[in-house]
Coordinates of C-alpha atoms in Angstrom, one line a residue:
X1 CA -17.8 26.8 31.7
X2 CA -14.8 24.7 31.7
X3 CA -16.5 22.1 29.9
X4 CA -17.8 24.2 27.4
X5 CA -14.1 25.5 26.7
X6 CA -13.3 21.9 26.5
X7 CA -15.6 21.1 24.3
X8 CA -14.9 24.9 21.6
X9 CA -11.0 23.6 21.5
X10 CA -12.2 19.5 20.8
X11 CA -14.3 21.6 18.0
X12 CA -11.7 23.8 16.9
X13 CA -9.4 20.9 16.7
X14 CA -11.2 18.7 14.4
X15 CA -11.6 21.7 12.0
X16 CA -8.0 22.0 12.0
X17 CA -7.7 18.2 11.4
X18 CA -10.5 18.0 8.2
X19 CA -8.4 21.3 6.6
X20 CA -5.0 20.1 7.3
X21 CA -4.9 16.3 6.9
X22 CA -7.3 13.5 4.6
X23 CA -9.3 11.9 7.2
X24 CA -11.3 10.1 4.2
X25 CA -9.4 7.1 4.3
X26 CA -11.0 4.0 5.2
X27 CA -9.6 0.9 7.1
X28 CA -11.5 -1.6 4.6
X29 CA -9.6 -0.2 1.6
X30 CA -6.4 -1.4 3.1
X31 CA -8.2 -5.0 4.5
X32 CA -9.4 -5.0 0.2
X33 CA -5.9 -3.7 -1.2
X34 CA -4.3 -6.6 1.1
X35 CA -6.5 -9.6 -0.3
X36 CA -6.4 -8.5 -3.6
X37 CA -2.6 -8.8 -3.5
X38 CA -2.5 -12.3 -1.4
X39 CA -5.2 -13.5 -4.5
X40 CA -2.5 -12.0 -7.1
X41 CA 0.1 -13.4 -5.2
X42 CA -1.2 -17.2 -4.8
X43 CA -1.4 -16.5 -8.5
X44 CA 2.0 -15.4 -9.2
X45 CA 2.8 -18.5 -7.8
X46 CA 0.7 -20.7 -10.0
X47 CA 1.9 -19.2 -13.1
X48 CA 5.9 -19.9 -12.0
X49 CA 4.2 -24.1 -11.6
X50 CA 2.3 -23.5 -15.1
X51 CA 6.1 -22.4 -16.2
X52 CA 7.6 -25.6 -15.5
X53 CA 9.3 -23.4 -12.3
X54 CA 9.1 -24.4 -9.0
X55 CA 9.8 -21.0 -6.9
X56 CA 11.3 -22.5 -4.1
X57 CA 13.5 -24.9 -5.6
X58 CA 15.3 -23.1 -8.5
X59 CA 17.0 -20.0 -7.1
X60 CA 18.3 -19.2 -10.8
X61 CA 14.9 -18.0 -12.5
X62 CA 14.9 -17.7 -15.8
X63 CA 12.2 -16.0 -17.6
X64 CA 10.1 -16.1 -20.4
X65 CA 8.8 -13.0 -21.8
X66 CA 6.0 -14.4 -22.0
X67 CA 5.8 -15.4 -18.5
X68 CA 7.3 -11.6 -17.6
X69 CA 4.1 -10.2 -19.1
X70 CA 1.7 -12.3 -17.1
X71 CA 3.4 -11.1 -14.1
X72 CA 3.5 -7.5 -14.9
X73 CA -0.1 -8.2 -16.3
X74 CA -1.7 -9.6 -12.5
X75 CA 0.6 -6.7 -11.4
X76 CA -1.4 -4.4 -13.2
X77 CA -4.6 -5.9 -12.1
X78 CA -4.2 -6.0 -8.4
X79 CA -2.7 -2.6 -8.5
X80 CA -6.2 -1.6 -10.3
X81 CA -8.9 -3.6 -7.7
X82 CA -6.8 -1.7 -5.3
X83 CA -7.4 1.8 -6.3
X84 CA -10.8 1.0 -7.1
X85 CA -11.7 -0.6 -3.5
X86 CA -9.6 2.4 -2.2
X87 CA -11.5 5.1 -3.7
X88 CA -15.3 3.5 -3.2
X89 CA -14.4 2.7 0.6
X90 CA -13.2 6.4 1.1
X91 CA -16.3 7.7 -1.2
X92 CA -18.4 5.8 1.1
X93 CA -16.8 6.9 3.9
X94 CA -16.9 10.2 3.3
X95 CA -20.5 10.5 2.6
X96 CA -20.8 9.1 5.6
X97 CA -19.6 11.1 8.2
X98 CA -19.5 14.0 5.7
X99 CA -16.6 14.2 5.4
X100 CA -15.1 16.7 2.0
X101 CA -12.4 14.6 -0.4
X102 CA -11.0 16.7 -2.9
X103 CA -8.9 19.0 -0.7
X104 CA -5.5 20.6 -0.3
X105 CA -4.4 18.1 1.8
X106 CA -5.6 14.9 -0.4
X107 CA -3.8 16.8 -3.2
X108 CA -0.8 16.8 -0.7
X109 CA -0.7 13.6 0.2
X110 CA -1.1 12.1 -3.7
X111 CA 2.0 14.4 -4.3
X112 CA 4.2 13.0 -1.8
X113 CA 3.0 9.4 -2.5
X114 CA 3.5 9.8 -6.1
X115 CA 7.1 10.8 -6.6
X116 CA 8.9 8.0 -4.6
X117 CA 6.0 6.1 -6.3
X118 CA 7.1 7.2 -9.7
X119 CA 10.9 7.2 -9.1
X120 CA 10.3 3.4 -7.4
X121 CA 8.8 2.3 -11.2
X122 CA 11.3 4.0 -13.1
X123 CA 13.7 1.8 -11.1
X124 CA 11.5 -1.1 -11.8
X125 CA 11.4 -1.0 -15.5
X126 CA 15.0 -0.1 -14.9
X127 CA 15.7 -3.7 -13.2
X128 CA 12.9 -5.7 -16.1
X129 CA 15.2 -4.1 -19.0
X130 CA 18.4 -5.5 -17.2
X131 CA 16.8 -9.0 -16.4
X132 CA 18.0 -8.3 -12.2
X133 CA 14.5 -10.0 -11.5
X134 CA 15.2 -10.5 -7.9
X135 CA 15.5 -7.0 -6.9
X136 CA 12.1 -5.9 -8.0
X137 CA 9.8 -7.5 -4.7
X138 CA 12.3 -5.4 -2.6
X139 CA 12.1 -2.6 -4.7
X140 CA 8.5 -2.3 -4.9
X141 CA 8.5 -2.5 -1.2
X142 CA 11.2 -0.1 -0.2
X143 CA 9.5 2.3 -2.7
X144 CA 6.2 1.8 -1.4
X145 CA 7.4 2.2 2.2
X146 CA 9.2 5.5 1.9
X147 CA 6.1 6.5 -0.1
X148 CA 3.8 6.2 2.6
X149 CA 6.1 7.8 5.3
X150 CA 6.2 10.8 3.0
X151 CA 2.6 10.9 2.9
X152 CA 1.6 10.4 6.5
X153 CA 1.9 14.3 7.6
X154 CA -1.3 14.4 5.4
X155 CA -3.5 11.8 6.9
X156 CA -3.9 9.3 9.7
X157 CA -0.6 9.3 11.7
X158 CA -1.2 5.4 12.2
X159 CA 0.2 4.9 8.4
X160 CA 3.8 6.1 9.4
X161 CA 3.5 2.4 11.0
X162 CA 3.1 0.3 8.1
X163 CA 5.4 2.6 5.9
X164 CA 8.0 1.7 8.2
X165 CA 6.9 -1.9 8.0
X166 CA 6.9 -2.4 4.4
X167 CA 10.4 -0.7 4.5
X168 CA 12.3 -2.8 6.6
X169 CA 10.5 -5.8 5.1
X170 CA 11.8 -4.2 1.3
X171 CA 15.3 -4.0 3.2
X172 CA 15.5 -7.9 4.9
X173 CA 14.3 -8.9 1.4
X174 CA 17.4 -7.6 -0.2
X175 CA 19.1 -10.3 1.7
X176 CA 17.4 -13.2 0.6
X177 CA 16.8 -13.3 -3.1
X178 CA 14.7 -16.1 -4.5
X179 CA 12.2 -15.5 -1.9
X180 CA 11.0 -12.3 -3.5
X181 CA 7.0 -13.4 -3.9
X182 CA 7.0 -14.5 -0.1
X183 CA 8.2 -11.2 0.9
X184 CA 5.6 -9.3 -1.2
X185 CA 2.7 -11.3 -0.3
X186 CA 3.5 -10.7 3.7
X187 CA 4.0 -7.0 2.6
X188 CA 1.2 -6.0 0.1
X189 CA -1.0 -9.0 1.5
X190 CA -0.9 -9.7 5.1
X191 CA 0.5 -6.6 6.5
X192 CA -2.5 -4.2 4.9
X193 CA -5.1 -6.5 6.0
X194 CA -3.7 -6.4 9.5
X195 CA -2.9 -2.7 9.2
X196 CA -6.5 -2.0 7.3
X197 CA -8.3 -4.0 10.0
X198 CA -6.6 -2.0 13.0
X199 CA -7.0 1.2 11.4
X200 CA -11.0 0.3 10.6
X201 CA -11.7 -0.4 14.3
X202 CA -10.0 2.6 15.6
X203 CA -11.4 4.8 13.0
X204 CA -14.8 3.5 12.2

């Protein structure tokens, strides 16, 4: 009898969880989001040599527009192969352990990643119209972090972790500009792979 009870409250739980929070999300969609931006990254890089700039050696960048626009152009890319990886890993996912996408809580937690999401690229533009170029990688960081710890009371509590990684990685990088690209790369690269991989054996 006592195990049966047991077993009614696990049952009752994990209806509470697939209402309240979006379970959908998929470990491989952060291990796929965190190549894509180490590939974008290495190529960042490459564009800076193609430039006649060697990152590391000249701390005052200048650049071209044309040069601006490649960046913001790879931006755009690896910000598109990582919503696209994202949404086929949860699809698949999903299907998989039948498990509903389109809820109230999905539509939660887009809300709450989209406005520090949308304030953080306001800011952004901000900083490319005033040429302070070495204040976006923190930027895009800090953003990003404080958007996933707003979202995290609507999925996996596990993402609090990297929100709060990428945060205080946004925050160091403040204090070493010039090293911007390194800083992004460990944060959109190395720490989702690491984060996507944990999250994918726990979860799976």
């Amino acid at each position: 009898m006592n195990q049966k009870h047991q077993e009614d409250l696990a049952h009752i739980r994990s209806m509470m969880e697939r209402s309240s929070r979006f379970i959908s999300l998929s470990g491989l969609s952060g291990v796929f989001a965190g190549l894509s931006a180490l590939i974008g990254g290495l190529y960042a890089y490459q564009l800076f040599r193609l430039n006649g700039i060697e990152y590391f050696d000249d701390k005052n960048l200048v650049l071209s527009v044309p040069l601006i626009s490649d960046l913001l152009l790879t931006a755009f890319v690896i910000l598109v192969f990582a919503l696209t990886f994202g949404i086929f890993f949860t699809i698949r996912k999903s299907k998989k352990y039948d498990l509903p996408i389109w809820t109230s809580a999905t539509k939660k937690m887009l809300f709450n990643l989209a406005v520090p999401l949308t304030v953080g690229a306001i800011f952004c533009l901000a900083l490319l119209y005033h040429q302070i170029y070495g204040l976006i990688a923190p930027t895009t960081l800090i953003f990003y972090g404080l958007a996933v710890i707003n979202a995290e009371k609507y999925t996996f509590s596990d993402v609090k972790y990297l929100g709060f990684s990428e945060l205080i990685l946004g925050a160091i990088s403040l204090f070493f500009i010039g090293y911007g690209l390194i800083f992004w790369i460990i944060g959109f690269g190395v720490l989702h792979i690491l984060y996507g991989l944990i999250m994918f054996k726990k979860y799976k």
